[in-house]
Amino acid sequence: MRSQVVIIGGGPSGLLLGQLLHRKGIDAVVLERKTRDYVLGRIRAGVLETGFVNLMREAGVAERMDAESIVHDGTVIAYGEDQFRVDFVEATGESVLVYGQTELTRDLYDAREACGAETLFNVDNVVINGADSDAPYVTFTHEGTEKRIDCDFIAGCDGFHGVSRQTIPLTVRKEYEKVYPFGWLGLLSDTPPVHEELIYSNSERGFALCSQRSWTRSRYYIQCSLSDHAEDWSDQMFWDELRRRLPAETAETLVTGPSIEKSIAPLRSFVTEPMRWGRLFLCGDAAHIVPPTGAKGLNTAASDIHYLYHGLMQFYEEKDSEGIDRYSEKALARIWKAERFSWNTTMMLHRFPDMNGFDLKMQRADLEFLRDNHDAQKVFATNYVGLPF
């Protein structure tokens, strides 16, 4: 087999890259380790920056997103019984969209099938060969048969545990990591959201987030111990704890119901450098992880796709390698800023086990400065809606 680009990983970043390339006449094969249903069963974030939204439109897969998404012009930040709103539109002139990652991925799969682009599921034993040469190829097992695809470039969109990052020699790559001493327990329910916008809450019992997927489906999170297990938390225990972490005025309006899904996610900040090795390019979670506090995980993947897509277009259409040569440099410059915002927001809103009285006073000062200072709100909003590509 031969393809101009092999995309390893059939999540939203790999699918988005494939769709963008297809519309420019660049051939790409997507290799996915799991089934389509498994990928669509993942419960993930749904806050989309302006840059991601524009990429979906450029890829021709924005019709349902534009029709069904919810526009958020701001967000609410609570601490104790106090709360304030950061107005994104007033501060930056831009908004974010709330549209579930599952639905976004479904749209991309449907578009890929409609145009007849090739996606191979249940792929095992993927090995990247010759990435540091001019003739890379990928070998793998599919439906019991060993196969090989020769290509020009390889896009590693296969996540934190995938083969792509591990292919880059340790003598070449350097990794940076911060692991946080807590996780997020998330609950999905078919209940109306407690507020029309997201609420981030810092309480003495720990962090909480009130989010949504639609006007009838809500996603809530509470900070929990890394030793907890989702099955240890009954629905009633979750709802009771969530109420305790919200201002009383908000807690009283909370509509509860049975959980559709409940899970615990650990939090970490992680970056690997470089994001390119020869003809191999890392994208999304394969190269970096952010704590979900800043709603940047999916959006940082989109920025990678933007830089790689334009670099590949420049290579094929103009015979110019400048875009792919500078891919890692451009992607990392934006990634580190997103990492900073996610880290800073996590530090401001969570309770850490080793916090003393001074730390708590500093955290409250951060919150009150953000509440009272227009320039601070503009900085927060600028980062939240997404830095320019």
Coordinates of C-alpha atoms in Angstrom, one line a residue:
M1 CA 0.0 0.0 0.0
R2 CA 1.0 3.6 -0.5
S3 CA -0.4 6.9 0.8
Q4 CA 1.0 10.4 0.9
V5 CA 0.3 10.7 4.6
V6 CA -0.3 8.0 7.2
I7 CA -2.3 9.2 10.2
I8 CA -1.9 7.0 13.3
G9 CA -4.9 7.5 15.5
G10 CA -8.6 7.8 14.6
G11 CA -9.6 10.4 17.2
P12 CA -10.7 13.9 16.5
S13 CA -7.2 15.3 15.7
G14 CA -6.3 12.5 13.2
L15 CA -9.7 12.7 11.6
L16 CA -9.7 16.4 11.3
L17 CA -6.2 16.3 9.7
G18 CA -7.4 13.6 7.3
Q19 CA -10.5 15.6 6.2
L20 CA -8.5 18.8 5.7
L21 CA -6.0 17.0 3.6
H22 CA -8.7 15.2 1.6
R23 CA -10.3 18.5 0.6
K24 CA -6.9 19.6 -0.8
G25 CA -6.4 16.4 -2.8
I26 CA -3.8 15.0 -0.5
D27 CA -4.2 11.3 0.2
A28 CA -4.2 10.1 3.8
V29 CA -4.9 6.7 5.4
V30 CA -6.1 6.6 9.1
L31 CA -5.0 3.7 11.3
E32 CA -7.1 3.2 14.5
R33 CA -6.3 0.6 17.2
K34 CA -9.9 0.4 18.4
T35 CA -13.4 0.2 16.7
R36 CA -15.4 3.2 15.6
D37 CA -17.9 2.5 18.4
Y38 CA -15.2 2.4 21.0
V39 CA -13.8 5.8 19.9
L40 CA -17.3 7.3 19.9
G41 CA -17.9 5.9 23.4
R42 CA -15.2 8.1 24.9
I43 CA -16.6 10.9 27.1
R44 CA -14.5 13.9 26.6
A45 CA -14.6 17.7 26.8
G46 CA -16.7 19.9 24.5
V47 CA -15.5 23.5 24.7
L48 CA -14.2 24.6 21.3
E49 CA -12.0 27.6 20.7
T50 CA -12.5 29.9 17.7
G51 CA -9.6 28.3 16.0
F52 CA -11.0 24.8 16.3
V53 CA -14.4 26.0 15.1
N54 CA -12.8 27.6 12.0
L55 CA -10.9 24.4 11.2
M56 CA -14.1 22.4 11.3
R57 CA -15.7 24.8 8.9
E58 CA -12.7 24.7 6.6
A59 CA -12.9 20.9 6.7
G60 CA -16.5 21.1 5.6
V61 CA -17.9 19.3 8.7
A62 CA -19.4 22.2 10.6
E63 CA -23.1 22.0 9.6
R64 CA -24.3 20.0 12.7
M65 CA -21.9 21.8 15.0
D66 CA -23.2 25.2 13.9
A67 CA -26.8 24.1 14.2
E68 CA -26.6 22.3 17.6
S69 CA -23.7 23.8 19.6
I70 CA -24.2 26.3 22.4
V71 CA -22.5 29.7 22.3
H72 CA -20.8 30.7 25.5
D73 CA -20.0 34.4 25.8
G74 CA -18.4 34.1 29.2
T75 CA -17.9 31.9 32.3
V76 CA -18.7 32.1 36.0
I77 CA -16.0 31.7 38.7
A78 CA -17.2 31.0 42.3
Y79 CA -15.3 30.9 45.6
G80 CA -17.2 30.2 48.8
E81 CA -20.5 32.1 48.5
D82 CA -19.0 34.7 46.1
Q83 CA -19.0 34.5 42.4
F84 CA -18.3 36.7 39.4
R85 CA -18.5 36.5 35.6
V86 CA -15.8 36.9 33.0
D87 CA -17.3 38.3 29.8
F88 CA -15.4 36.8 26.9
V89 CA -17.1 39.0 24.3
E90 CA -16.6 42.2 26.1
A91 CA -13.0 41.4 26.8
T92 CA -12.0 39.9 23.4
G93 CA -14.9 40.1 21.0
E94 CA -15.0 36.3 20.7
S95 CA -16.9 33.4 22.2
V96 CA -16.5 29.7 22.6
L97 CA -18.8 26.9 21.5
V98 CA -19.9 24.0 23.6
Y99 CA -20.3 20.9 21.4
G100 CA -19.5 17.4 22.7
Q101 CA -16.3 15.7 21.4
T102 CA -18.3 12.5 20.8
E103 CA -20.6 14.4 18.4
L104 CA -17.7 16.2 16.7
T105 CA -15.9 12.9 16.2
R106 CA -19.1 11.3 14.8
D107 CA -19.3 14.2 12.3
L108 CA -15.7 13.7 11.2
Y109 CA -16.2 9.9 10.8
D110 CA -19.4 10.5 8.7
A111 CA -17.6 12.9 6.5
R112 CA -14.7 10.6 6.0
E113 CA -17.0 7.7 5.0
A114 CA -19.0 9.9 2.7
C115 CA -15.9 10.9 0.7
G116 CA -14.6 7.3 0.6
A117 CA -11.4 8.0 2.5
E118 CA -9.7 4.9 3.9
T119 CA -9.9 4.2 7.7
L120 CA -8.6 0.9 9.1
F121 CA -9.9 -0.1 12.5
N122 CA -8.7 -2.8 14.9
V123 CA -5.1 -2.2 13.8
D124 CA -2.4 -3.9 16.0
N125 CA 1.4 -4.0 16.2
V126 CA 1.9 -0.7 14.6
V127 CA 5.6 0.0 13.9
I128 CA 7.0 3.2 12.4
N129 CA 10.0 2.6 10.2
G130 CA 12.5 4.9 8.6
A131 CA 11.0 8.1 10.1
D132 CA 14.4 9.7 9.9
S133 CA 14.8 8.9 6.2
D134 CA 13.2 10.1 3.0
A135 CA 11.3 6.8 2.7
P136 CA 9.2 6.2 5.8
Y137 CA 6.8 3.3 6.1
V138 CA 4.4 1.9 8.7
T139 CA 3.9 -1.8 9.3
F140 CA 0.9 -3.2 11.2
T141 CA -1.5 -6.1 11.6
H142 CA -5.0 -5.8 10.3
E143 CA -7.6 -8.6 10.3
G144 CA -4.9 -11.1 10.9
T145 CA -2.7 -10.0 8.1
E146 CA 0.6 -8.1 8.3
K147 CA 0.5 -5.0 6.1
R148 CA 2.8 -2.2 5.1
I149 CA 2.1 1.3 3.9
D150 CA 4.8 3.4 2.3
C151 CA 4.3 7.1 2.6
D152 CA 5.8 10.6 2.5
F153 CA 4.9 11.6 6.1
I154 CA 3.5 10.1 9.3
A155 CA 1.2 12.0 11.6
G156 CA 1.3 10.6 15.2
C157 CA -2.2 11.3 16.5
D158 CA -2.3 8.2 18.7
G159 CA -2.4 9.8 22.2
F160 CA -0.2 9.7 25.3
H161 CA 0.2 5.9 25.3
G162 CA 0.6 5.5 21.5
V163 CA 3.6 4.3 19.5
S164 CA 4.4 7.6 17.8
R165 CA 6.2 9.4 20.6
Q166 CA 8.0 6.3 21.7
T167 CA 9.4 6.0 18.2
I168 CA 11.5 9.1 18.7
P169 CA 14.8 8.1 20.4
L170 CA 15.4 9.1 24.0
T171 CA 18.6 10.7 22.8
V172 CA 16.4 13.1 20.7
R173 CA 13.3 13.8 22.8
K174 CA 13.1 15.5 26.2
E175 CA 9.9 15.3 28.3
Y176 CA 8.6 17.8 30.9
E177 CA 5.9 16.7 33.4
K178 CA 4.0 17.9 36.4
V179 CA 1.6 15.4 38.1
Y180 CA -1.1 16.9 40.3
P181 CA -2.0 15.2 43.6
F182 CA -5.7 14.8 42.8
G183 CA -8.1 13.7 40.1
W184 CA -11.5 14.8 38.7
L185 CA -14.6 12.6 39.3
G186 CA -16.9 13.3 36.4
L187 CA -20.6 12.5 36.1
L188 CA -22.7 12.8 32.9
S189 CA -26.5 13.0 33.3
D190 CA -29.6 13.8 31.2
T191 CA -30.5 16.8 33.3
P192 CA -30.7 20.5 32.4
P193 CA -27.5 22.4 33.3
V194 CA -27.5 24.3 36.5
H195 CA -26.4 27.5 34.7
E196 CA -26.4 28.7 31.1
E197 CA -22.6 29.0 31.2
L198 CA -19.8 27.0 32.9
I199 CA -19.2 27.5 36.6
Y200 CA -15.7 27.0 38.0
S201 CA -15.9 26.7 41.8
N202 CA -13.2 26.9 44.4
S203 CA -14.5 25.7 47.7
E204 CA -12.8 24.7 51.0
R205 CA -13.9 21.1 50.2
G206 CA -12.2 21.2 46.8
F207 CA -12.8 22.2 43.2
A208 CA -16.0 21.7 41.3
L209 CA -17.1 22.4 37.7
C210 CA -20.6 22.7 36.3
S211 CA -20.5 22.1 32.5
Q212 CA -22.9 20.9 29.8
R213 CA -23.2 19.1 26.5
S214 CA -26.6 20.5 25.6
W215 CA -29.6 22.1 27.2
T216 CA -30.7 18.7 28.4
R217 CA -27.4 16.9 29.1
S218 CA -25.0 18.1 31.8
R219 CA -21.4 17.2 32.8
Y220 CA -20.3 17.8 36.3
Y221 CA -16.9 17.3 38.0
I222 CA -15.6 17.4 41.5
Q223 CA -12.0 17.2 42.7
C224 CA -11.2 13.9 44.3
S225 CA -8.4 11.8 45.8
L226 CA -6.3 9.7 43.4
S227 CA -7.0 6.7 45.6
D228 CA -10.8 7.0 44.9
H229 CA -12.6 4.8 42.5
A230 CA -15.7 5.9 40.5
E231 CA -17.7 2.9 41.8
D232 CA -17.1 4.1 45.4
W233 CA -19.3 7.1 44.6
S234 CA -23.0 6.6 44.4
D235 CA -25.0 9.1 42.4
Q236 CA -26.4 10.5 45.6
M237 CA -23.0 10.9 47.2
F238 CA -21.8 12.8 44.1
W239 CA -24.8 15.2 44.0
D240 CA -24.5 15.9 47.7
E241 CA -20.8 16.7 47.5
L242 CA -21.3 18.8 44.4
R243 CA -23.9 20.9 46.2
R244 CA -21.5 21.5 49.1
R245 CA -18.9 23.0 46.7
L246 CA -21.3 25.5 45.0
P247 CA -22.7 28.8 46.3
A248 CA -26.0 28.1 48.1
E249 CA -27.9 30.1 45.5
T250 CA -26.6 27.8 42.7
A251 CA -26.8 24.6 44.7
E252 CA -30.6 25.2 45.3
T253 CA -31.3 25.2 41.6
L254 CA -29.3 22.0 40.8
V255 CA -31.4 19.4 39.0
T256 CA -30.1 15.8 39.7
G257 CA -30.7 12.5 38.0
P258 CA -29.2 9.1 37.4
S259 CA -25.7 9.1 35.9
I260 CA -25.1 8.0 32.3
E261 CA -21.4 7.7 32.9
K262 CA -19.1 8.2 35.8
S263 CA -15.2 8.2 35.8
I264 CA -12.1 9.6 37.4
A265 CA -9.4 11.3 35.4
P266 CA -5.9 12.1 36.9
L267 CA -4.5 15.5 36.1
R268 CA -1.1 16.1 34.6
S269 CA 0.8 18.7 32.6
F270 CA 3.2 17.1 30.0
V271 CA 5.1 18.3 27.0
T272 CA 7.6 16.4 24.8
E273 CA 10.1 18.2 22.6
P274 CA 10.7 18.2 19.7
M275 CA 7.3 17.4 18.1
R276 CA 9.0 16.4 14.8
W277 CA 11.6 13.7 14.0
G278 CA 12.4 13.4 10.4
R279 CA 9.1 12.6 8.6
L280 CA 7.2 11.9 11.8
F281 CA 5.1 14.6 13.4
L282 CA 3.4 14.4 16.8
C283 CA 0.0 15.9 17.3
G284 CA -2.3 16.3 20.3
D285 CA -1.9 14.0 23.3
A286 CA 0.9 12.2 21.7
A287 CA 3.0 15.3 22.4
H288 CA 1.4 17.1 25.3
I289 CA -1.2 16.8 28.0
V290 CA -2.9 19.6 29.9
P291 CA -5.1 19.4 33.0
P292 CA -8.7 19.9 31.9
T293 CA -9.2 23.1 34.0
G294 CA -8.5 25.4 31.1
A295 CA -10.5 23.5 28.5
K296 CA -7.4 23.2 26.3
G297 CA -6.9 19.5 25.6
L298 CA -8.9 19.2 22.4
N299 CA -8.0 22.7 21.4
T300 CA -4.2 22.3 21.6
A301 CA -4.6 19.3 19.4
A302 CA -6.4 21.5 16.9
S303 CA -3.6 24.0 16.9
D304 CA -1.1 21.2 16.1
I305 CA -3.3 20.2 13.2
H306 CA -3.5 23.7 11.9
Y307 CA 0.3 24.0 11.7
L308 CA 0.9 20.5 10.3
Y309 CA -1.9 20.9 7.7
H310 CA -0.6 24.2 6.4
G311 CA 2.9 22.8 6.4
L312 CA 1.9 19.8 4.3
M313 CA -0.1 22.0 1.9
Q314 CA 2.9 24.2 1.4
F315 CA 5.1 21.2 0.7
Y316 CA 2.7 19.6 -1.8
E317 CA 1.4 22.7 -3.5
E318 CA 4.4 25.0 -3.4
K319 CA 7.3 22.4 -3.1
D320 CA 8.4 24.4 -0.1
S321 CA 9.4 22.6 3.2
E322 CA 9.5 25.7 5.4
G323 CA 6.1 24.9 7.1
I324 CA 7.0 21.4 8.0
D325 CA 10.6 22.4 9.0
R326 CA 9.2 24.9 11.5
Y327 CA 6.2 22.7 12.6
S328 CA 7.7 21.8 16.0
E329 CA 8.9 25.3 16.7
K330 CA 5.5 26.9 15.9
A331 CA 3.4 24.2 17.6
L332 CA 5.4 24.3 20.8
A333 CA 5.4 28.1 21.1
R334 CA 1.6 28.0 21.3
I335 CA 1.5 24.8 23.4
W336 CA 3.6 26.2 26.2
K337 CA 1.3 29.2 26.5
A338 CA -1.7 26.9 26.7
E339 CA 0.2 24.8 29.3
R340 CA 0.8 27.9 31.4
F341 CA -2.9 28.9 31.3
S342 CA -4.0 25.4 32.3
W343 CA -1.5 25.2 35.1
N344 CA -2.2 28.6 36.4
T345 CA -6.0 28.0 36.4
T346 CA -5.5 24.7 38.1
M347 CA -3.4 26.2 40.8
M348 CA -6.0 29.0 41.4
L349 CA -9.0 26.8 41.7
H350 CA -8.0 23.6 43.5
R351 CA -7.2 22.7 47.0
F352 CA -3.7 21.1 47.3
P353 CA -3.0 18.7 50.2
D354 CA 0.0 20.7 51.4
M355 CA -1.6 24.2 51.3
N356 CA -1.0 26.3 54.4
G357 CA -2.7 29.5 55.5
F358 CA -0.4 31.7 53.4
D359 CA -1.2 29.6 50.3
L360 CA -4.9 30.0 50.8
K361 CA -4.6 33.7 51.2
M362 CA -2.6 34.0 48.0
Q363 CA -5.2 31.9 46.2
R364 CA -8.0 34.1 47.4
A365 CA -6.0 37.2 46.4
D366 CA -5.6 35.7 42.8
L367 CA -9.4 35.2 42.6
E368 CA -10.2 38.7 43.9
F369 CA -7.7 40.3 41.6
L370 CA -9.3 38.5 38.7
R371 CA -12.8 39.6 39.9
D372 CA -11.9 43.3 40.3
N373 CA -9.3 43.9 37.5
H374 CA -10.5 44.4 33.9
D375 CA -7.1 43.8 32.5
A376 CA -6.8 40.5 34.4
Q377 CA -10.1 39.4 33.0
K378 CA -9.0 40.3 29.5
V379 CA -5.9 38.1 29.9
F380 CA -8.0 35.3 31.2
A381 CA -10.6 35.6 28.4
T382 CA -7.9 35.9 25.7
N383 CA -6.4 32.6 26.8
Y384 CA -9.8 30.9 27.3
V385 CA -11.2 31.7 23.8
G386 CA -7.9 30.7 22.3
L387 CA -4.7 32.4 21.3
P388 CA -4.3 33.0 17.5
F389 CA -2.5 30.4 15.4

